[in-house]
Structures are given as C-alpha cells and as structure tokens.
C-alpha cells in the first residue's frame, strides 16, 4: 500500500486569492497515477487556494474571544469546509475520469483533534475501501477540536498522512510538492539553495520557512510531521510532482530525484 500526498501547491494555484484549480497539473497527475502499477493506494491532497485564504481570514484555530467571534469563526469553518470539499470533488472526478476508483472521505466528518493534533479517527472504513480496491481520497480540512479555547482547527493533509501512515503501516509514503525536495533554504528565494538527499532533523533547514509558511506551517510543518513518522520507523519521500512522469516512476518504485526523510541513527 502506498500513501500519496498531492500538495495544494500543485493541484491549485496556491498564490491565488480565490479558489483556483490547476487543471493541467491535476489531469496530468491523474493520468500518471492511472498508468502506474500501484496495488493499493490512498491519496491525500492539500487545500491550496481553496483552504488557506479562508482559514487565515477567519482565524480558524486561533483562540476564541467573545460569542460574536465564535459565530464568525463558525461561519469561516462552514465556508472553508465547503470550499475544500469542492476541491476534493474535482480531484475525485478527475481521478475517476482516468478509471481510478476514487472514493471521497471527508476528514471533518470523522476526525477530532485536541490542541490541533488528531486524537480520534476510526480507520476501519478506510481499510474496507482499500480491501475492495477503492482509492480513498482524503484532504486537508477544518475539524472540531476538543480544546475549549479554540474549538475548531485546521488539519493539514500532512498530519493526515502521518496519522494514516502510523496506523496503516504503508509500504511507502510519497509527498508531492512544487520543489524538488527539502533544501538547506527556500529554493524559491535563494538561487544557491542545495537539495538534501536525506533529512533526519529539522536543523537541516537553515532558516526555517516561517516567513513563507501557510496556515499549516509550510515546508517546516511538513518536515515536522514526517520526522515524527520517521521516528516510529516509517520513511517518506518528498518529490516534485511538477516534473512530468515523476509520479508514475515513484509509484512504480523507480529511482527518482527527491528527499528521503529517515530516522536519525543515534550512536
Ligand atoms: P504543499 O502545498 O505542496 O504541501 P507547501 O507550500 O506547504 O507545500 O511547501 C512547499 C514550499 O515550501 C515550496 O514551494 C518552497 O518555496 C517552500 N520552502 C520553504 N523553505 C523550504 C526549504 N528549505 N526546502 C524546500 N522548500 C521550502
Ligand atoms: C490545509 O491543508 C487545510 C486547510 C487550509 C483547510 P494542507 O496544509 O495539507 O494544504 P496545502 O497542501 O499546504 O495546500
């Protein structure tokens, strides 16, 4: 079984102020998945411009002030939930167009967090879908949080990947984004940034990415999830799915460029 994350930076125009799909990328990715020889597959996708602008505008996950603030955040929750659901619908539709038996699984309908970390999610249904040959498709969403001060949280696709991987023990975990992997600093800002083949600690990212991070923490947030996963023995790979055929090669187990996140060997 393989877990594949499609970053919001790839399937949407992430810098757009309004929800904007990246049609070409989505079509190409669906075609490449359909041409690969995966056995069991879970797809998790990010929210990009369908989620981040709303989550930011309404401060989902921030502390709740008075009743009016709560109501405003609930309105934002409702709007964000619908927008990411619409993106998911487009993704599932496109996958099906290429004969991939996608089935949509809405995180906000079965996942609960406490202080923004998943504390409960029943994965039995996902196991059943997988056993039958479906491709479950989950996504970054807004969810209820049992911490009274926030009540609602933004759940990244990356955290979902981590949770699924630690519980379902896939053979491989692949995260597709719009850069070649993890660099020592942001490759979009520094021409001399160097790609790291293997990463086993946050220290590898010299400057962090706090100034470019989205509401779920950007590349730093992604790496944090994957390092926790590596710690329990599940390795993952970050690849640039803007390169054509890379998803197909990755799913087929061919050697490709990217960053491997693995456990630090302690001496
Ligand atoms: P996605 O939407 O695909 O999940 P993110 O937007 O969260 O991905 O993170 C990818 C972005 O992180 C890249 O476009 C890149 O500009 C930025 N970034 C910041 N620091 C780094 C780094 N050290 N290495 C790689 N990318 C970085
Ligand atoms: C974010 O999910 C979810 C919302 C903003 C509602 P991700 O953090 O996985 O999205 P991308 O991949 O960074 O766009």
PDB file of C-alpha atoms and ligand atoms in Angstrom:
ATOM      1  CA  UNK A   1       0.000   0.000   0.000  1.00  0.00           C
ATOM      2  CA  UNK A   2       1.188   3.489  -0.851  1.00  0.00           C
ATOM      3  CA  UNK A   3       0.077   6.820   0.620  1.00  0.00           C
ATOM      4  CA  UNK A   4       0.447   9.675  -1.876  1.00  0.00           C
ATOM      5  CA  UNK A   5       0.003  13.314  -0.905  1.00  0.00           C
ATOM      6  CA  UNK A   6      -0.671  15.893  -3.596  1.00  0.00           C
ATOM      7  CA  UNK A   7       0.274  19.322  -2.288  1.00  0.00           C
ATOM      8  CA  UNK A   8      -2.069  22.258  -2.629  1.00  0.00           C
ATOM      9  CA  UNK A   9       0.860  23.991  -4.347  1.00  0.00           C
ATOM     10  CA  UNK A  10       0.480  21.544  -7.231  1.00  0.00           C
ATOM     11  CA  UNK A  11      -3.239  20.935  -7.742  1.00  0.00           C
ATOM     12  CA  UNK A  12      -4.297  24.554  -7.106  1.00  0.00           C
ATOM     13  CA  UNK A  13      -2.851  27.980  -7.873  1.00  0.00           C
ATOM     14  CA  UNK A  14      -1.777  28.432  -4.279  1.00  0.00           C
ATOM     15  CA  UNK A  15      -0.903  32.092  -4.572  1.00  0.00           C
ATOM     16  CA  UNK A  16      -4.403  32.976  -5.869  1.00  0.00           C
ATOM     17  CA  UNK A  17      -6.695  34.907  -3.533  1.00  0.00           C
ATOM     18  CA  UNK A  18      -9.720  32.892  -4.593  1.00  0.00           C
ATOM     19  CA  UNK A  19     -10.067  29.125  -5.013  1.00  0.00           C
ATOM     20  CA  UNK A  20      -8.336  28.311  -8.318  1.00  0.00           C
ATOM     21  CA  UNK A  21      -7.704  24.816  -9.629  1.00  0.00           C
ATOM     22  CA  UNK A  22      -4.559  23.895 -11.559  1.00  0.00           C
ATOM     23  CA  UNK A  23      -6.362  21.870 -14.232  1.00  0.00           C
ATOM     24  CA  UNK A  24      -3.323  20.844 -16.253  1.00  0.00           C
ATOM     25  CA  UNK A  25      -1.458  19.501 -13.254  1.00  0.00           C
ATOM     26  CA  UNK A  26      -4.473  17.632 -11.933  1.00  0.00           C
ATOM     27  CA  UNK A  27      -5.161  15.985 -15.300  1.00  0.00           C
ATOM     28  CA  UNK A  28      -1.523  15.017 -15.806  1.00  0.00           C
ATOM     29  CA  UNK A  29      -1.221  13.620 -12.289  1.00  0.00           C
ATOM     30  CA  UNK A  30      -4.420  11.568 -12.626  1.00  0.00           C
ATOM     31  CA  UNK A  31      -3.177  10.189 -15.950  1.00  0.00           C
ATOM     32  CA  UNK A  32       0.199   9.279 -14.464  1.00  0.00           C
ATOM     33  CA  UNK A  33      -1.399   7.527 -11.488  1.00  0.00           C
ATOM     34  CA  UNK A  34      -3.595   5.545 -13.868  1.00  0.00           C
ATOM     35  CA  UNK A  35      -0.534   4.487 -15.894  1.00  0.00           C
ATOM     36  CA  UNK A  36       1.353   3.203 -12.846  1.00  0.00           C
ATOM     37  CA  UNK A  37       1.161  -0.256 -11.331  1.00  0.00           C
ATOM     38  CA  UNK A  38       0.106   0.515  -7.739  1.00  0.00           C
ATOM     39  CA  UNK A  39      -1.748  -2.225  -5.869  1.00  0.00           C
ATOM     40  CA  UNK A  40      -3.355  -0.313  -3.016  1.00  0.00           C
ATOM     41  CA  UNK A  41      -3.327   3.461  -2.876  1.00  0.00           C
ATOM     42  CA  UNK A  42      -4.570   6.241  -0.597  1.00  0.00           C
ATOM     43  CA  UNK A  43      -4.493   9.789  -1.966  1.00  0.00           C
ATOM     44  CA  UNK A  44      -4.396  12.748   0.423  1.00  0.00           C
ATOM     45  CA  UNK A  45      -4.485  16.216  -1.070  1.00  0.00           C
ATOM     46  CA  UNK A  46      -3.813  19.687   0.273  1.00  0.00           C
ATOM     47  CA  UNK A  47      -6.139  22.662   0.193  1.00  0.00           C
ATOM     48  CA  UNK A  48      -4.062  25.363  -1.514  1.00  0.00           C
ATOM     49  CA  UNK A  49      -6.144  28.374  -2.509  1.00  0.00           C
ATOM     50  CA  UNK A  50      -9.376  26.505  -1.630  1.00  0.00           C
ATOM     51  CA  UNK A  51      -8.477  26.446   2.066  1.00  0.00           C
ATOM     52  CA  UNK A  52      -5.646  28.650   3.276  1.00  0.00           C
ATOM     53  CA  UNK A  53      -7.116  32.088   2.437  1.00  0.00           C
ATOM     54  CA  UNK A  54     -10.409  31.309   4.264  1.00  0.00           C
ATOM     55  CA  UNK A  55      -8.736  29.631   7.242  1.00  0.00           C
ATOM     56  CA  UNK A  56      -6.465  32.654   7.587  1.00  0.00           C
ATOM     57  CA  UNK A  57      -9.220  35.232   7.124  1.00  0.00           C
ATOM     58  CA  UNK A  58     -11.420  33.695   9.821  1.00  0.00           C
ATOM     59  CA  UNK A  59      -8.578  32.744  12.158  1.00  0.00           C
ATOM     60  CA  UNK A  60      -9.626  29.094  12.408  1.00  0.00           C
ATOM     61  CA  UNK A  61      -7.518  27.505  15.133  1.00  0.00           C
ATOM     62  CA  UNK A  62      -6.890  30.815  16.902  1.00  0.00           C
ATOM     63  CA  UNK A  63      -8.195  31.354  20.406  1.00  0.00           C
ATOM     64  CA  UNK A  64     -11.856  32.233  20.544  1.00  0.00           C
ATOM     65  CA  UNK A  65     -12.821  35.576  22.059  1.00  0.00           C
ATOM     66  CA  UNK A  66     -16.428  36.572  22.687  1.00  0.00           C
ATOM     67  CA  UNK A  67     -19.612  34.994  21.326  1.00  0.00           C
ATOM     68  CA  UNK A  68     -19.520  37.118  18.207  1.00  0.00           C
ATOM     69  CA  UNK A  69     -16.003  35.918  17.479  1.00  0.00           C
ATOM     70  CA  UNK A  70     -17.164  32.317  17.934  1.00  0.00           C
ATOM     71  CA  UNK A  71     -20.005  32.867  15.495  1.00  0.00           C
ATOM     72  CA  UNK A  72     -17.663  34.477  12.980  1.00  0.00           C
ATOM     73  CA  UNK A  73     -15.221  31.575  13.210  1.00  0.00           C
ATOM     74  CA  UNK A  74     -18.078  29.085  12.815  1.00  0.00           C
ATOM     75  CA  UNK A  75     -19.099  30.911   9.638  1.00  0.00           C
ATOM     76  CA  UNK A  76     -15.472  30.662   8.449  1.00  0.00           C
ATOM     77  CA  UNK A  77     -15.432  26.961   9.332  1.00  0.00           C
ATOM     78  CA  UNK A  78     -18.556  26.364   7.276  1.00  0.00           C
ATOM     79  CA  UNK A  79     -17.164  28.304   4.294  1.00  0.00           C
ATOM     80  CA  UNK A  80     -13.761  26.592   4.425  1.00  0.00           C
ATOM     81  CA  UNK A  81     -15.277  23.134   4.835  1.00  0.00           C
ATOM     82  CA  UNK A  82     -17.371  23.627   1.734  1.00  0.00           C
ATOM     83  CA  UNK A  83     -14.518  25.041  -0.360  1.00  0.00           C
ATOM     84  CA  UNK A  84     -12.144  22.151   0.372  1.00  0.00           C
ATOM     85  CA  UNK A  85     -14.979  19.695  -0.210  1.00  0.00           C
ATOM     86  CA  UNK A  86     -15.483  21.217  -3.644  1.00  0.00           C
ATOM     87  CA  UNK A  87     -11.775  20.833  -4.405  1.00  0.00           C
ATOM     88  CA  UNK A  88     -11.978  17.212  -3.268  1.00  0.00           C
ATOM     89  CA  UNK A  89     -14.939  16.663  -5.536  1.00  0.00           C
ATOM     90  CA  UNK A  90     -12.912  17.975  -8.522  1.00  0.00           C
ATOM     91  CA  UNK A  91      -9.969  15.748  -7.592  1.00  0.00           C
ATOM     92  CA  UNK A  92     -12.134  12.620  -7.237  1.00  0.00           C
ATOM     93  CA  UNK A  93     -13.901  13.398 -10.506  1.00  0.00           C
ATOM     94  CA  UNK A  94     -10.617  13.808 -12.370  1.00  0.00           C
ATOM     95  CA  UNK A  95      -9.195  10.576 -10.934  1.00  0.00           C
ATOM     96  CA  UNK A  96     -12.333   8.715 -11.994  1.00  0.00           C
ATOM     97  CA  UNK A  97     -12.013  10.144 -15.498  1.00  0.00           C
ATOM     98  CA  UNK A  98      -8.804   8.107 -15.715  1.00  0.00           C
ATOM     99  CA  UNK A  99     -10.509   4.992 -14.322  1.00  0.00           C
ATOM    100  CA  UNK A 100      -9.130   5.341 -10.814  1.00  0.00           C
ATOM    101  CA  UNK A 101     -11.795   4.137  -8.377  1.00  0.00           C
ATOM    102  CA  UNK A 102     -11.692   7.173  -6.130  1.00  0.00           C
ATOM    103  CA  UNK A 103     -13.897   7.409  -3.070  1.00  0.00           C
ATOM    104  CA  UNK A 104     -14.129  10.637  -1.105  1.00  0.00           C
ATOM    105  CA  UNK A 105     -13.521  10.554   2.656  1.00  0.00           C
ATOM    106  CA  UNK A 106     -14.323  13.816   4.438  1.00  0.00           C
ATOM    107  CA  UNK A 107     -11.919  14.368   7.376  1.00  0.00           C
ATOM    108  CA  UNK A 108     -14.250  16.784   9.231  1.00  0.00           C
ATOM    109  CA  UNK A 109     -16.877  14.050   9.402  1.00  0.00           C
ATOM    110  CA  UNK A 110     -14.779  11.558  11.404  1.00  0.00           C
ATOM    111  CA  UNK A 111     -11.609  13.165  12.756  1.00  0.00           C
ATOM    112  CA  UNK A 112     -11.340  15.029  16.064  1.00  0.00           C
ATOM    113  CA  UNK A 113      -8.278  16.937  17.259  1.00  0.00           C
ATOM    114  CA  UNK A 114      -7.104  18.121  20.655  1.00  0.00           C
ATOM    115  CA  UNK A 115      -4.949  21.224  20.506  1.00  0.00           C
ATOM    116  CA  UNK A 116      -4.649  20.714  16.730  1.00  0.00           C
ATOM    117  CA  UNK A 117      -3.387  17.108  16.900  1.00  0.00           C
ATOM    118  CA  UNK A 118      -5.572  14.164  15.868  1.00  0.00           C
ATOM    119  CA  UNK A 119      -6.901  12.282  18.889  1.00  0.00           C
ATOM    120  CA  UNK A 120      -9.587  10.160  17.301  1.00  0.00           C
ATOM    121  CA  UNK A 121     -10.334   8.781  13.868  1.00  0.00           C
ATOM    122  CA  UNK A 122     -11.777   5.392  13.035  1.00  0.00           C
ATOM    123  CA  UNK A 123      -9.859   3.950  10.102  1.00  0.00           C
ATOM    124  CA  UNK A 124     -11.874   0.737   9.722  1.00  0.00           C
ATOM    125  CA  UNK A 125     -13.909   2.105   6.857  1.00  0.00           C
ATOM    126  CA  UNK A 126     -10.768   3.187   5.012  1.00  0.00           C
ATOM    127  CA  UNK A 127      -9.335  -0.325   5.466  1.00  0.00           C
ATOM    128  CA  UNK A 128     -12.545  -1.770   3.968  1.00  0.00           C
ATOM    129  CA  UNK A 129     -12.484   0.561   0.974  1.00  0.00           C
ATOM    130  CA  UNK A 130      -8.837  -0.332   0.373  1.00  0.00           C
ATOM    131  CA  UNK A 131      -9.505  -4.078   0.637  1.00  0.00           C
ATOM    132  CA  UNK A 132     -12.191  -3.803  -2.001  1.00  0.00           C
ATOM    133  CA  UNK A 133      -9.852  -1.957  -4.359  1.00  0.00           C
ATOM    134  CA  UNK A 134     -11.106   1.598  -3.953  1.00  0.00           C
ATOM    135  CA  UNK A 135      -8.700   4.547  -3.760  1.00  0.00           C
ATOM    136  CA  UNK A 136      -9.730   6.565  -0.684  1.00  0.00           C
ATOM    137  CA  UNK A 137      -9.151  10.295  -1.174  1.00  0.00           C
ATOM    138  CA  UNK A 138      -8.749  12.450   1.962  1.00  0.00           C
ATOM    139  CA  UNK A 139      -7.728  16.091   2.212  1.00  0.00           C
ATOM    140  CA  UNK A 140      -6.662  18.989   4.397  1.00  0.00           C
ATOM    141  CA  UNK A 141      -9.843  20.171   6.149  1.00  0.00           C
ATOM    142  CA  UNK A 142     -11.203  22.055   9.129  1.00  0.00           C
ATOM    143  CA  UNK A 143     -12.161  19.856  12.084  1.00  0.00           C
ATOM    144  CA  UNK A 144     -13.628  20.114  15.574  1.00  0.00           C
ATOM    145  CA  UNK A 145     -11.076  20.454  18.353  1.00  0.00           C
ATOM    146  CA  UNK A 146     -11.765  19.353  21.912  1.00  0.00           C
ATOM    147  CA  UNK A 147      -9.629  22.150  23.375  1.00  0.00           C
ATOM    148  CA  UNK A 148     -12.207  24.592  24.674  1.00  0.00           C
ATOM    149  CA  UNK A 149     -10.155  27.710  23.895  1.00  0.00           C
ATOM    150  CA  UNK A 150     -10.089  27.006  20.130  1.00  0.00           C
ATOM    151  CA  UNK A 151     -12.955  24.541  19.450  1.00  0.00           C
ATOM    152  CA  UNK A 152     -12.020  24.300  15.733  1.00  0.00           C
ATOM    153  CA  UNK A 153      -8.726  23.573  13.991  1.00  0.00           C
ATOM    154  CA  UNK A 154      -7.146  23.466  10.554  1.00  0.00           C
ATOM    155  CA  UNK A 155      -5.984  19.936   9.869  1.00  0.00           C
ATOM    156  CA  UNK A 156      -3.261  19.662   7.227  1.00  0.00           C
ATOM    157  CA  UNK A 157      -3.104  16.874   4.704  1.00  0.00           C
ATOM    158  CA  UNK A 158       0.417  16.304   6.015  1.00  0.00           C
ATOM    159  CA  UNK A 159      -0.855  15.489   9.513  1.00  0.00           C
ATOM    160  CA  UNK A 160      -3.455  13.166   7.974  1.00  0.00           C
ATOM    161  CA  UNK A 161      -0.671  11.424   6.037  1.00  0.00           C
ATOM    162  CA  UNK A 162       1.277  10.980   9.250  1.00  0.00           C
ATOM    163  CA  UNK A 163      -1.736   9.603  11.147  1.00  0.00           C
ATOM    164  CA  UNK A 164      -2.696   7.197   8.362  1.00  0.00           C
ATOM    165  CA  UNK A 165       0.884   6.024   7.973  1.00  0.00           C
ATOM    166  CA  UNK A 166       1.460   5.340  11.648  1.00  0.00           C
ATOM    167  CA  UNK A 167      -1.746   3.334  11.863  1.00  0.00           C
ATOM    168  CA  UNK A 168      -1.908   1.598   8.491  1.00  0.00           C
ATOM    169  CA  UNK A 169       1.837   0.969   8.040  1.00  0.00           C
ATOM    170  CA  UNK A 170       2.048   1.512   4.256  1.00  0.00           C
ATOM    171  CA  UNK A 171       4.970   0.265   2.213  1.00  0.00           C
ATOM    172  CA  UNK A 172       5.712   3.791   1.026  1.00  0.00           C
ATOM    173  CA  UNK A 173       4.757   7.385   1.817  1.00  0.00           C
ATOM    174  CA  UNK A 174       5.251   9.859  -1.019  1.00  0.00           C
ATOM    175  CA  UNK A 175       4.627  13.612  -0.762  1.00  0.00           C
ATOM    176  CA  UNK A 176       4.354  15.534  -3.995  1.00  0.00           C
ATOM    177  CA  UNK A 177       5.030  19.257  -3.900  1.00  0.00           C
ATOM    178  CA  UNK A 178       6.276  22.021  -6.234  1.00  0.00           C
ATOM    179  CA  UNK A 179      10.003  21.903  -5.380  1.00  0.00           C
ATOM    180  CA  UNK A 180      12.493  19.049  -5.781  1.00  0.00           C
ATOM    181  CA  UNK A 181      12.504  18.158  -2.078  1.00  0.00           C
ATOM    182  CA  UNK A 182      13.906  19.768   1.055  1.00  0.00           C
ATOM    183  CA  UNK A 183      16.723  22.236   0.509  1.00  0.00           C
ATOM    184  CA  UNK A 184      19.005  23.828   3.098  1.00  0.00           C
ATOM    185  CA  UNK A 185      16.973  27.021   2.477  1.00  0.00           C
ATOM    186  CA  UNK A 186      13.953  28.032   0.408  1.00  0.00           C
ATOM    187  CA  UNK A 187      14.892  27.333  -3.254  1.00  0.00           C
ATOM    188  CA  UNK A 188      12.349  29.891  -4.452  1.00  0.00           C
ATOM    189  CA  UNK A 189      14.189  32.634  -2.600  1.00  0.00           C
ATOM    190  CA  UNK A 190      17.811  31.547  -2.738  1.00  0.00           C
ATOM    191  CA  UNK A 191      19.402  30.581  -6.037  1.00  0.00           C
ATOM    192  CA  UNK A 192      22.241  28.822  -4.205  1.00  0.00           C
ATOM    193  CA  UNK A 193      19.938  26.571  -2.122  1.00  0.00           C
ATOM    194  CA  UNK A 194      21.078  22.960  -2.119  1.00  0.00           C
ATOM    195  CA  UNK A 195      18.815  19.937  -2.355  1.00  0.00           C
ATOM    196  CA  UNK A 196      19.201  17.487   0.520  1.00  0.00           C
ATOM    197  CA  UNK A 197      19.019  13.793  -0.422  1.00  0.00           C
ATOM    198  CA  UNK A 198      18.355  12.639   3.112  1.00  0.00           C
ATOM    199  CA  UNK A 199      16.952  14.592   6.055  1.00  0.00           C
ATOM    200  CA  UNK A 200      16.707  13.323   9.617  1.00  0.00           C
ATOM    201  CA  UNK A 201      16.430  16.531  11.635  1.00  0.00           C
ATOM    202  CA  UNK A 202      14.853  19.984  11.490  1.00  0.00           C
ATOM    203  CA  UNK A 203      18.351  21.503  11.716  1.00  0.00           C
ATOM    204  CA  UNK A 204      18.859  20.723   8.039  1.00  0.00           C
ATOM    205  CA  UNK A 205      16.643  23.678   7.132  1.00  0.00           C
ATOM    206  CA  UNK A 206      18.958  26.584   7.906  1.00  0.00           C
ATOM    207  CA  UNK A 207      16.453  29.426   8.078  1.00  0.00           C
ATOM    208  CA  UNK A 208      13.253  27.502   8.701  1.00  0.00           C
ATOM    209  CA  UNK A 209      10.468  28.832   6.478  1.00  0.00           C
ATOM    210  CA  UNK A 210       8.488  30.873   8.942  1.00  0.00           C
ATOM    211  CA  UNK A 211       8.142  33.847   6.610  1.00  0.00           C
ATOM    212  CA  UNK A 212       6.699  31.824   3.708  1.00  0.00           C
ATOM    213  CA  UNK A 213       4.687  29.312   5.712  1.00  0.00           C
ATOM    214  CA  UNK A 214       0.950  28.894   5.112  1.00  0.00           C
ATOM    215  CA  UNK A 215      -1.607  28.355   7.896  1.00  0.00           C
ATOM    216  CA  UNK A 216      -0.439  24.765   8.412  1.00  0.00           C
ATOM    217  CA  UNK A 217       3.265  25.565   8.611  1.00  0.00           C
ATOM    218  CA  UNK A 218       4.542  25.174   5.038  1.00  0.00           C
ATOM    219  CA  UNK A 219       7.597  23.013   4.410  1.00  0.00           C
ATOM    220  CA  UNK A 220       8.676  23.210   8.067  1.00  0.00           C
ATOM    221  CA  UNK A 221       5.277  21.850   9.156  1.00  0.00           C
ATOM    222  CA  UNK A 222       5.528  19.081   6.600  1.00  0.00           C
ATOM    223  CA  UNK A 223       9.007  18.110   7.768  1.00  0.00           C
ATOM    224  CA  UNK A 224       7.915  18.060  11.436  1.00  0.00           C
ATOM    225  CA  UNK A 225       5.153  15.547  10.641  1.00  0.00           C
ATOM    226  CA  UNK A 226       7.500  13.385   8.592  1.00  0.00           C
ATOM    227  CA  UNK A 227      10.257  13.389  11.214  1.00  0.00           C
ATOM    228  CA  UNK A 228       7.763  12.136  13.806  1.00  0.00           C
ATOM    229  CA  UNK A 229       6.809   9.431  11.361  1.00  0.00           C
ATOM    230  CA  UNK A 230      10.450   8.539  10.727  1.00  0.00           C
ATOM    231  CA  UNK A 231      10.946   8.240  14.477  1.00  0.00           C
ATOM    232  CA  UNK A 232       8.461   5.388  14.602  1.00  0.00           C
ATOM    233  CA  UNK A 233      10.187   3.703  11.677  1.00  0.00           C
ATOM    234  CA  UNK A 234       8.171   4.888   8.649  1.00  0.00           C
ATOM    235  CA  UNK A 235      10.295   6.600   5.997  1.00  0.00           C
ATOM    236  CA  UNK A 236       8.842   9.069   3.495  1.00  0.00           C
ATOM    237  CA  UNK A 237       9.882  10.792   0.286  1.00  0.00           C
ATOM    238  CA  UNK A 238       9.279  14.362  -0.897  1.00  0.00           C
ATOM    239  CA  UNK A 239       9.261  14.761  -4.671  1.00  0.00           C
ATOM    240  CA  UNK A 240       8.496  17.478  -7.204  1.00  0.00           C
ATOM    241  CA  UNK A 241       5.318  16.418  -8.981  1.00  0.00           C
ATOM    242  CA  UNK A 242       5.604  19.330 -11.392  1.00  0.00           C
ATOM    243  CA  UNK A 243       8.077  17.135 -13.288  1.00  0.00           C
ATOM    244  CA  UNK A 244       6.125  15.020 -15.715  1.00  0.00           C
ATOM    245  CA  UNK A 245       6.239  11.251 -15.209  1.00  0.00           C
ATOM    246  CA  UNK A 246       7.748  11.511 -11.743  1.00  0.00           C
ATOM    247  CA  UNK A 247       4.564  10.274 -10.011  1.00  0.00           C
ATOM    248  CA  UNK A 248       4.369   7.323 -12.352  1.00  0.00           C
ATOM    249  CA  UNK A 249       8.019   6.471 -11.695  1.00  0.00           C
ATOM    250  CA  UNK A 250       7.616   6.976  -7.947  1.00  0.00           C
ATOM    251  CA  UNK A 251       4.569   4.707  -7.759  1.00  0.00           C
ATOM    252  CA  UNK A 252       6.387   2.101  -9.858  1.00  0.00           C
ATOM    253  CA  UNK A 253       9.321   2.143  -7.448  1.00  0.00           C
ATOM    254  CA  UNK A 254      11.848   3.612  -9.892  1.00  0.00           C
ATOM    255  CA  UNK A 255      14.729   5.773  -8.706  1.00  0.00           C
ATOM    256  CA  UNK A 256      13.849   9.469  -8.780  1.00  0.00           C
ATOM    257  CA  UNK A 257      15.117  12.781  -7.504  1.00  0.00           C
ATOM    258  CA  UNK A 258      13.806  13.914  -4.113  1.00  0.00           C
ATOM    259  CA  UNK A 259      14.431  13.954  -0.368  1.00  0.00           C
ATOM    260  CA  UNK A 260      14.187  10.890   1.839  1.00  0.00           C
ATOM    261  CA  UNK A 261      13.064  11.552   5.430  1.00  0.00           C
ATOM    262  CA  UNK A 262      14.521   8.899   7.664  1.00  0.00           C
ATOM    263  CA  UNK A 263      15.293   8.240  11.290  1.00  0.00           C
ATOM    264  CA  UNK A 264      18.466   9.649  12.717  1.00  0.00           C
ATOM    265  CA  UNK A 265      20.919   6.936  13.664  1.00  0.00           C
ATOM    266  CA  UNK A 266      21.801   7.532  17.295  1.00  0.00           C
ATOM    267  CA  UNK A 267      25.249   6.454  18.405  1.00  0.00           C
TER     268      UNK A 267
HETATM  269  P1  LIG B   1       2.393  21.897  -0.459  1.00  0.00           P
HETATM  270  O1  LIG B   1       1.329  22.928  -0.717  1.00  0.00           O
HETATM  271  O2  LIG B   1       2.845  21.237  -1.710  1.00  0.00           O
HETATM  272  O3  LIG B   1       2.008  20.924   0.603  1.00  0.00           O
HETATM  273  P2  LIG B   1       3.962  23.924   0.897  1.00  0.00           P
HETATM  274  O4  LIG B   1       3.501  25.137   0.132  1.00  0.00           O
HETATM  275  O5  LIG B   1       3.436  23.758   2.276  1.00  0.00           O
HETATM  276  O6  LIG B   1       3.697  22.609   0.040  1.00  0.00           O
HETATM  277  O7  LIG B   1       5.550  23.904   0.948  1.00  0.00           O
HETATM  278  C1  LIG B   1       6.284  23.946  -0.255  1.00  0.00           C
HETATM  279  C2  LIG B   1       7.005  25.262  -0.349  1.00  0.00           C
HETATM  280  O8  LIG B   1       7.903  25.408   0.748  1.00  0.00           O
HETATM  281  C3  LIG B   1       7.884  25.377  -1.573  1.00  0.00           C
HETATM  282  O9  LIG B   1       7.162  25.938  -2.634  1.00  0.00           O
HETATM  283  C4  LIG B   1       9.051  26.247  -1.114  1.00  0.00           C
HETATM  284  O10 LIG B   1       9.039  27.535  -1.709  1.00  0.00           O
HETATM  285  C5  LIG B   1       8.854  26.388   0.394  1.00  0.00           C
HETATM  286  N1  LIG B   1      10.080  26.168   1.172  1.00  0.00           N
HETATM  287  C6  LIG B   1      10.482  26.952   2.221  1.00  0.00           C
HETATM  288  N2  LIG B   1      11.639  26.502   2.738  1.00  0.00           N
HETATM  289  C7  LIG B   1      11.990  25.408   2.022  1.00  0.00           C
HETATM  290  C8  LIG B   1      13.113  24.508   2.070  1.00  0.00           C
HETATM  291  N3  LIG B   1      14.087  24.648   2.984  1.00  0.00           N
HETATM  292  N4  LIG B   1      13.153  23.484   1.170  1.00  0.00           N
HETATM  293  C9  LIG B   1      12.168  23.336   0.257  1.00  0.00           C
HETATM  294  N5  LIG B   1      11.090  24.160   0.139  1.00  0.00           N
HETATM  295  C10 LIG B   1      10.991  25.184   1.014  1.00  0.00           C
HETATM  296  C1  LIG B   2      -4.701  22.769   4.665  1.00  0.00           C
HETATM  297  O1  LIG B   2      -4.233  21.563   4.199  1.00  0.00           O
HETATM  298  C2  LIG B   2      -6.177  22.663   5.047  1.00  0.00           C
HETATM  299  C3  LIG B   2      -6.887  23.951   5.095  1.00  0.00           C
HETATM  300  C4  LIG B   2      -6.354  25.120   4.918  1.00  0.00           C
HETATM  301  C5  LIG B   2      -8.326  23.905   5.383  1.00  0.00           C
HETATM  302  P1  LIG B   2      -2.722  21.433   3.704  1.00  0.00           P
HETATM  303  O2  LIG B   2      -1.821  22.154   4.666  1.00  0.00           O
HETATM  304  O3  LIG B   2      -2.435  19.981   3.536  1.00  0.00           O
HETATM  305  O4  LIG B   2      -2.726  22.162   2.301  1.00  0.00           O
HETATM  306  P2  LIG B   2      -1.510  22.522   1.353  1.00  0.00           P
HETATM  307  O5  LIG B   2      -1.005  21.271   0.737  1.00  0.00           O
HETATM  308  O6  LIG B   2      -0.419  23.144   2.234  1.00  0.00           O
HETATM  309  O7  LIG B   2      -2.075  23.487   0.370  1.00  0.00           O
END
